[in-house]
Short mmCIF file of C-alpha atoms in Angstrom, two decimals:
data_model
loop_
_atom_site.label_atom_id
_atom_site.label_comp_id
_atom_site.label_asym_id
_atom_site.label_seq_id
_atom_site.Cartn_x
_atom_site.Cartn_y
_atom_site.Cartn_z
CA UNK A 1 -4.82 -27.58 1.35
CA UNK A 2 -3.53 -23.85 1.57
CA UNK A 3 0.03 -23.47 3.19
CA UNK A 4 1.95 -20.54 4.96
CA UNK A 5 2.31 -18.16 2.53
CA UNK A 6 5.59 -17.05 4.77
CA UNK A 7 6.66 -20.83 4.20
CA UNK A 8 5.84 -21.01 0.55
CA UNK A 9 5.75 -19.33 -2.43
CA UNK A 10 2.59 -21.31 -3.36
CA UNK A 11 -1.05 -21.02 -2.31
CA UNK A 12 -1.66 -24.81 -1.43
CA UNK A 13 0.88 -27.62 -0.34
CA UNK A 14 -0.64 -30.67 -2.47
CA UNK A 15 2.26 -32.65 -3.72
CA UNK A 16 1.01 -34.75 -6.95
CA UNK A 17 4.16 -36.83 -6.38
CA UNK A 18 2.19 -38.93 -4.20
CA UNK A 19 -0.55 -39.43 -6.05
CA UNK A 20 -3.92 -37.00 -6.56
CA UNK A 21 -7.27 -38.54 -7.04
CA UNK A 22 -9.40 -36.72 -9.75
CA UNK A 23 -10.95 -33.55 -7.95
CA UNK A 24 -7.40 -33.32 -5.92
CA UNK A 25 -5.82 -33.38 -9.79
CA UNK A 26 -8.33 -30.50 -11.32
CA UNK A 27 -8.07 -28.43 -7.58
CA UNK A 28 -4.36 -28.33 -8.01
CA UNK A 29 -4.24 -26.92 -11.53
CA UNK A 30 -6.44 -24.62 -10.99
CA UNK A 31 -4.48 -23.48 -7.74
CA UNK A 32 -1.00 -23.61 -9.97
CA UNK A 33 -2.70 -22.36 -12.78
CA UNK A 34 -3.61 -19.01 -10.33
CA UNK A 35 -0.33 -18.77 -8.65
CA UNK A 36 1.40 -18.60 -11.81
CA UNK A 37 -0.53 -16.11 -13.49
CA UNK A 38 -1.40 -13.43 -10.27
CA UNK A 39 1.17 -10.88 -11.20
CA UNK A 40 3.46 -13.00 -12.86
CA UNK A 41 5.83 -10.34 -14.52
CA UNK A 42 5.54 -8.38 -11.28
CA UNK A 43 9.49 -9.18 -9.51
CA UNK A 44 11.72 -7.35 -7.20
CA UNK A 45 14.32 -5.35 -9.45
CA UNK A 46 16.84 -6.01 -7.10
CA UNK A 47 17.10 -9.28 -9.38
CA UNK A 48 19.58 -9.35 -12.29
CA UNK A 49 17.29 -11.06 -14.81
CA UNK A 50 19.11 -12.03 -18.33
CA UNK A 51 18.30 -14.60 -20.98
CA UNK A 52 20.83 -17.48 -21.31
CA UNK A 53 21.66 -18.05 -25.04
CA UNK A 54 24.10 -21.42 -24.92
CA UNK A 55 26.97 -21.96 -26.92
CA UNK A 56 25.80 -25.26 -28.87
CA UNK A 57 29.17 -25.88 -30.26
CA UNK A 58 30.24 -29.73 -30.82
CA UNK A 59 31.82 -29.80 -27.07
CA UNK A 60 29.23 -28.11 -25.51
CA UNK A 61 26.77 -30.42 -26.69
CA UNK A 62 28.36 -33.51 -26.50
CA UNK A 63 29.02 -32.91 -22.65
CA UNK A 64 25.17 -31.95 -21.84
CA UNK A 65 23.12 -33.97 -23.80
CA UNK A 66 21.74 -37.60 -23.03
CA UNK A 67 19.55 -39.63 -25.70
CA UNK A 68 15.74 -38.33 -25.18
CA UNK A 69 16.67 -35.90 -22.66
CA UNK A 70 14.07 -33.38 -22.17
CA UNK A 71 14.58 -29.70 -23.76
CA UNK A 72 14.68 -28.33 -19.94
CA UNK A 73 16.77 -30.62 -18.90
CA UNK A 74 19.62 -30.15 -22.03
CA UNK A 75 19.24 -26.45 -21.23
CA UNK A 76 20.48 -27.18 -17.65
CA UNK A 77 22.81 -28.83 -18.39
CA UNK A 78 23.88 -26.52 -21.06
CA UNK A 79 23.81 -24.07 -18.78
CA UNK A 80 25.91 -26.11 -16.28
CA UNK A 81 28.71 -26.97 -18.67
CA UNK A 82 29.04 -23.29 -19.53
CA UNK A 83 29.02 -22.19 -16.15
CA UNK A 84 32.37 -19.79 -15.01
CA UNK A 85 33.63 -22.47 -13.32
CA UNK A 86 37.00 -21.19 -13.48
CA UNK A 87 35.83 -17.76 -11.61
CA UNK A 88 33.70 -19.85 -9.57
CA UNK A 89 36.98 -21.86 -8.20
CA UNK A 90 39.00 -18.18 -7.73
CA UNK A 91 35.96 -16.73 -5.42
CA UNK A 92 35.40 -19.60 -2.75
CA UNK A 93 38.67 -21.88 -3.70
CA UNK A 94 38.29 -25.47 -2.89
CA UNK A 95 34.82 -26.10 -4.30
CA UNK A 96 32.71 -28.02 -1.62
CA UNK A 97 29.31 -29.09 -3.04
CA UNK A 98 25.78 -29.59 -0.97
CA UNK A 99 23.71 -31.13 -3.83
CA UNK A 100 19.71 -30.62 -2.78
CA UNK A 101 17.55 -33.40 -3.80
CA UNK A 102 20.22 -35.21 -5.58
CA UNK A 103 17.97 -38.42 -6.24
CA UNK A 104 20.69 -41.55 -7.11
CA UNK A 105 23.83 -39.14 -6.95
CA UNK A 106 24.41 -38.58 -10.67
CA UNK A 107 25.01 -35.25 -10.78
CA UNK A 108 28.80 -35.72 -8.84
CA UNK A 109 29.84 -36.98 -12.12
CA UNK A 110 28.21 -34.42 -13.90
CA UNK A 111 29.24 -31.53 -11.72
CA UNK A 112 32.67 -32.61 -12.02
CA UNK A 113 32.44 -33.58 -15.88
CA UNK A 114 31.28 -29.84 -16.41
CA UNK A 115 33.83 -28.42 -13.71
CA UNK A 116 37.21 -30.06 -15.50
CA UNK A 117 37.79 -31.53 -12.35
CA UNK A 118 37.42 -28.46 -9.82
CA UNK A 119 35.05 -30.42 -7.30
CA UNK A 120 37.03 -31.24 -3.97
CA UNK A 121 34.31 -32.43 -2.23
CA UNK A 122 30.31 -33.47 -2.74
CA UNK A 123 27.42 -34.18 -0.44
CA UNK A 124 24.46 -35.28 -1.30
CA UNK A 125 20.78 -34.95 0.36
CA UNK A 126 17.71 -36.59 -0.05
CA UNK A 127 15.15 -38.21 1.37
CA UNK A 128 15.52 -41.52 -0.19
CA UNK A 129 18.62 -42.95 -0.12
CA UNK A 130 19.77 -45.20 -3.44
CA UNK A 131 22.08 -47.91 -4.15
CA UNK A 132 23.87 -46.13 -6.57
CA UNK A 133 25.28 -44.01 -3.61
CA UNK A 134 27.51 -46.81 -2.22
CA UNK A 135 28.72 -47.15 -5.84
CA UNK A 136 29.60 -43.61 -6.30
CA UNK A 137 31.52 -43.55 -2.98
CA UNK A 138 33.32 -46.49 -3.18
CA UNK A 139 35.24 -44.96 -6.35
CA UNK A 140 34.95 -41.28 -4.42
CA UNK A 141 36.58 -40.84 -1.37
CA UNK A 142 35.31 -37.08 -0.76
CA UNK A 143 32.19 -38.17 -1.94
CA UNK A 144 29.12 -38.26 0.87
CA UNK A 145 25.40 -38.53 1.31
CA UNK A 146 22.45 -37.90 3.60
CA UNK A 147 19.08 -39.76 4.13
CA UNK A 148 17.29 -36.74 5.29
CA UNK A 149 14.76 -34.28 4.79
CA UNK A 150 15.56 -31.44 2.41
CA UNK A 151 13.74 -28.65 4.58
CA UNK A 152 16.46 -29.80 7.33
CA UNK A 153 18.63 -28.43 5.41
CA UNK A 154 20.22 -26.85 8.48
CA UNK A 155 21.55 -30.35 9.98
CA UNK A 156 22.98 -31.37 6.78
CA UNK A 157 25.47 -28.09 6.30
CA UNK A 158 29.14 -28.63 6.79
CA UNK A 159 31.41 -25.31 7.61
CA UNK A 160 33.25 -25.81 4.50
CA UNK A 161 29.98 -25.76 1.73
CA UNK A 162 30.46 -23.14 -0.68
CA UNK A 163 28.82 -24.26 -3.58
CA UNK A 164 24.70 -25.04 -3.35
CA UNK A 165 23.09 -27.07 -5.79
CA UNK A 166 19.80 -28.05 -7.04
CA UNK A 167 18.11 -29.34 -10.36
CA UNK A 168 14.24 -29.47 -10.96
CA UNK A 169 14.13 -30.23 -6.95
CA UNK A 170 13.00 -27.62 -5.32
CA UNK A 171 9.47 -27.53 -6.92
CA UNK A 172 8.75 -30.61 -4.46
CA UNK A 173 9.00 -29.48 -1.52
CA UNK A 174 6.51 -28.01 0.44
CA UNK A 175 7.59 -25.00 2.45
CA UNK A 176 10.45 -24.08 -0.54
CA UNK A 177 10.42 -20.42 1.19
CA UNK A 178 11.73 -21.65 4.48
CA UNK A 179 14.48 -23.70 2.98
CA UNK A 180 16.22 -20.43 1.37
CA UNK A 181 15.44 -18.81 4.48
CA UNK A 182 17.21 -21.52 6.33
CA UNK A 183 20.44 -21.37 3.25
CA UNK A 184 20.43 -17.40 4.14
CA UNK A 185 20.64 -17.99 7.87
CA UNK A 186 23.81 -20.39 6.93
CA UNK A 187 25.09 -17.81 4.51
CA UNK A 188 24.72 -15.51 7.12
CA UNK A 189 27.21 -17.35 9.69
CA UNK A 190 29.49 -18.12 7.04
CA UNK A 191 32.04 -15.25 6.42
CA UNK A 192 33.09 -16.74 3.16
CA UNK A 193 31.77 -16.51 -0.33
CA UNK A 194 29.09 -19.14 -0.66
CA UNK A 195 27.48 -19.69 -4.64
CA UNK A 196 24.03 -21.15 -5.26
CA UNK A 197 22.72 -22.37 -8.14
CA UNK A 198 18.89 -23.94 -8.49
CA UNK A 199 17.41 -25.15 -11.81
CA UNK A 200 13.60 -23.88 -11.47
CA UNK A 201 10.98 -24.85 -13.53
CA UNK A 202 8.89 -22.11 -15.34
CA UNK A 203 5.42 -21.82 -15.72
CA UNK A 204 5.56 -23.50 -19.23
CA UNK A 205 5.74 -26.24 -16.65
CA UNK A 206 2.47 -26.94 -15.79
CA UNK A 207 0.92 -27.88 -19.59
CA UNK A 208 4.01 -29.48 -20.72
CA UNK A 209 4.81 -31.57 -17.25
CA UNK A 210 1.50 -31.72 -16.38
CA UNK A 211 0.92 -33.63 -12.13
CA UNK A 212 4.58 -33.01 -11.34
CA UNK A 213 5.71 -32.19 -7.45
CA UNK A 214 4.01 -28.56 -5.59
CA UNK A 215 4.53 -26.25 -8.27
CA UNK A 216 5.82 -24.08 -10.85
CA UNK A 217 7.68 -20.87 -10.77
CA UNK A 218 7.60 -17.51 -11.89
CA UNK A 219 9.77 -14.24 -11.53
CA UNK A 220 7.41 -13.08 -8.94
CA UNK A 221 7.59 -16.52 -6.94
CA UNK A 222 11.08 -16.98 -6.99
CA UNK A 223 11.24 -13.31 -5.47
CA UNK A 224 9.99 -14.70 -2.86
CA UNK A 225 12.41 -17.49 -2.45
CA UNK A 226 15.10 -15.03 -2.48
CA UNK A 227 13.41 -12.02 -0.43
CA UNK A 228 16.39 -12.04 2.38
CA UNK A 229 19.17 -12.11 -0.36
CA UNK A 230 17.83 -9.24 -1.68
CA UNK A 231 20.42 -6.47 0.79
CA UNK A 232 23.63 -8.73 1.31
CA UNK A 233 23.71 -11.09 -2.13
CA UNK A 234 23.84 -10.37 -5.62
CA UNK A 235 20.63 -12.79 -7.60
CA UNK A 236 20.66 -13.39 -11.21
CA UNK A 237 17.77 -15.29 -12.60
CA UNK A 238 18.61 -16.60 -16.31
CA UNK A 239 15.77 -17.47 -18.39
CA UNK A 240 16.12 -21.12 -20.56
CA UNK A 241 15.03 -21.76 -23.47
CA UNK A 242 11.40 -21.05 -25.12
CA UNK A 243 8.42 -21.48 -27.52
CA UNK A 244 10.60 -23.45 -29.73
CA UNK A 245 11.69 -25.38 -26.76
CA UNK A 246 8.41 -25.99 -25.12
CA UNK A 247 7.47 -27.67 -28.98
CA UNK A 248 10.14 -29.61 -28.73
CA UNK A 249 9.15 -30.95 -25.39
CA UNK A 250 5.83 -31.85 -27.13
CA UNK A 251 7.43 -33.87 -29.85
CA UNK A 252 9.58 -35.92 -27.36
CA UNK A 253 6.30 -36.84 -25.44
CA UNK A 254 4.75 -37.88 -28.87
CA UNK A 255 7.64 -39.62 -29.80
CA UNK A 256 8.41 -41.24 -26.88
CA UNK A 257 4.70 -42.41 -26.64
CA UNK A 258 3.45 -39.73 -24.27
CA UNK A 259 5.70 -40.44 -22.05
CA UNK A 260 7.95 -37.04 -20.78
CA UNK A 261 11.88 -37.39 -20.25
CA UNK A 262 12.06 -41.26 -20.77
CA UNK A 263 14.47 -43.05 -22.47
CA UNK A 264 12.37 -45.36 -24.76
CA UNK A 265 13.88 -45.94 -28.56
CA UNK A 266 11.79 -45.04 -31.56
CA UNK A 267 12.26 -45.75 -35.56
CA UNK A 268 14.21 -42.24 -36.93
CA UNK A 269 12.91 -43.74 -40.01
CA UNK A 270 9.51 -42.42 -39.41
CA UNK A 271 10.65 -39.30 -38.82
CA UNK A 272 12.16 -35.88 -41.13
CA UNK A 273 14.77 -34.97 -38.40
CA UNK A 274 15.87 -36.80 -35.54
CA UNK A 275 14.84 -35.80 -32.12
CA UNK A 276 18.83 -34.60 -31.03
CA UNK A 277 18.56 -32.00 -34.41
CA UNK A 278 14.98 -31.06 -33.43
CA UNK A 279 15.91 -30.15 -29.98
CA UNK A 280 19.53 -28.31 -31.32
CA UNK A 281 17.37 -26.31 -33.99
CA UNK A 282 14.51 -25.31 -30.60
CA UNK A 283 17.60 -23.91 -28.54
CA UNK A 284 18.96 -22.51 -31.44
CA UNK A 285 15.88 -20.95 -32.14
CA UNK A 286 15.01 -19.34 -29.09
CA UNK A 287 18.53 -18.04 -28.47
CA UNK A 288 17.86 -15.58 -31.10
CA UNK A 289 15.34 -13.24 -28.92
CA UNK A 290 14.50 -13.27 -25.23
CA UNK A 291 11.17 -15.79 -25.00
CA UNK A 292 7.94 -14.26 -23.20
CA UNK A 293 7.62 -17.67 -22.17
CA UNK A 294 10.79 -19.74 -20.87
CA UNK A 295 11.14 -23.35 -20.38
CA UNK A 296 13.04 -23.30 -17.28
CA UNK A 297 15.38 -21.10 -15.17
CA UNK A 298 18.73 -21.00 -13.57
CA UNK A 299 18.56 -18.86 -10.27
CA UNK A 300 22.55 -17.89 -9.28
CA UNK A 301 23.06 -16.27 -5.45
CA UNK A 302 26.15 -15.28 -4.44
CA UNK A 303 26.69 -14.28 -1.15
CA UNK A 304 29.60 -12.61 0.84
CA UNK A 305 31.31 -11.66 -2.44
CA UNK A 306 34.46 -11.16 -3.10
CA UNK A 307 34.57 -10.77 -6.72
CA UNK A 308 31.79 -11.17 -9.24
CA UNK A 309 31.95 -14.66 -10.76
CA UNK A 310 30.14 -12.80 -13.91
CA UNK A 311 32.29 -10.10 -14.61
CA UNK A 312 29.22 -8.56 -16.61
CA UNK A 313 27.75 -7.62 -13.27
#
């Protein structure tokens, strides 16, 4: 089924979270497969593209990674826990979080686990609500969230947001064009300094995750997420992790019985290395050159800027 190509920055709006039957399931990869590879390299300059190389010290690691936690989603989190929170907190001051797609609400912990505390406030969308929300605000007071569809994004804003969130969410929905187009139009109303950050998928996504949400992305795709950012907001895109990485995401399926990003125990016995050292060695690895091929991406807007939050740029 092909979409709005104004809507989306894919050619067809087949969602395999819902289930594909076999022609559906060899159509779609075909139809990623194309939209990842048509001009892939080909990106609007106006993007600050750099390769993230994490700081795997003791702390760093011990605040980002979870037991058979997938190499894309350490790197996130890596890249989370290193963010400049600190210059983050001096640009837009009380830090007031819109968390897209937040699933069961985990990532208020996180966020503020990462942040030393600098969250003041946290709402969280999605279209499913979970019982682990009345849990999280029960012990949260300035904790919120919304049953509600993503791409209506526009009824869930509150005047104070400043700080837009999303990780390995966006790749489900549909029309993931007109969502930033609706962020911008908020941006746009809002005189103060509002700071995005989306966790992306790559196009290494589509043989390691296999049937997983719309699509993948690449540096010409996610130009077109961020086409009307381009003249008022400054856009990095950091690439995450690698070949190395992408291995390692292959040994975790093995391992963990060829099931991806599940928790399931297995005998270290068996094994040379254990799966933690494997995955520190893969990020370790492809820190040491920028990858032709990266796991996953961190895409950083910042919009009605003050200050630069990266002093590098």
């Amino acid at each position: 089924m092909l979409v709005d190509i104004m809507k989306s920055s894919s050619v067809h709006s087949w969602s395999s979270d819902y289930g594909l039957n076999v022609i559906e399931k060899i159509v779609w990869i075909m139809l990623n497969w194309i939209n990842n590879v048509w001009l892939s390299n080909s990106y609007n300059r106006k993007i600050c593209v750099n390769y993230f190389a994490p700081n795997v010290s003791s702390y760093y690691w011990n605040v980002s990674y979870d037991k058979m936690t997938s190499p894309s989603r350490t790197l996130s989190n890596l890249f989370m826990s290193q963010f400049p929170w600190e210059n983050l907190q001096l640009e837009v001051g009380h830090i007031n979080v819109l968390d897209l797609g937040c699933g069961k609400g985990n990532h208020f912990g996180r966020l503020q686990k990462w942040s030393n505390g600098r969250i003041v406030s946290y709402r969280g969308v999605d279209q499913k609500s979970d019982s682990n929300w009345k849990k999280i605000i029960n012990s949260n007071e300035n904790v919120s969230f919304v049953k509600a569809n993503v791409i209506d994004v526009e009824d869930v804003f509150e005047m104070k947001t400043n700080f837009i969130f999303s990780q390995s969410s966006i790749e489900h929905f549909q029309y993931d064009v007109e969502l930033f187009n609706k962020i911008h139009d908020f941006v746009c109303c809002s005189t103060k300094p509002v700071v995005q950050v989306h966790l992306l998928p790559s196009s290494s996504g589509l043989r390691l995750y296999g049937w997983h949400g719309v699509r993948q992305y690449t540096k010409r795709t996610i130009s077109k997420l961020v086409h009307k950012y381009l003249d008022d907001s400054y856009v990095l895109l950091f690439e995450l992790g690698g070949r190395f990485c992408n291995n390692a995401h292959n040994d975790l399926k093995r391992l963990s019985g060829g099931k991806s990003g599940v928790s399931q125990m297995f005998d270290y016995e068996k094994v040379s290395m254990s799966y933690e050292d494997l995955l520190e060695r893969a990020i370790v690895a492809d820190a040491e050159r920028v990858q032709k091929h990266p796991s996953f991406y961190a895409l950083v807007i910042h919009s009605n800027s003050n200050r630069s939050i990266y002093y590098e740029h």
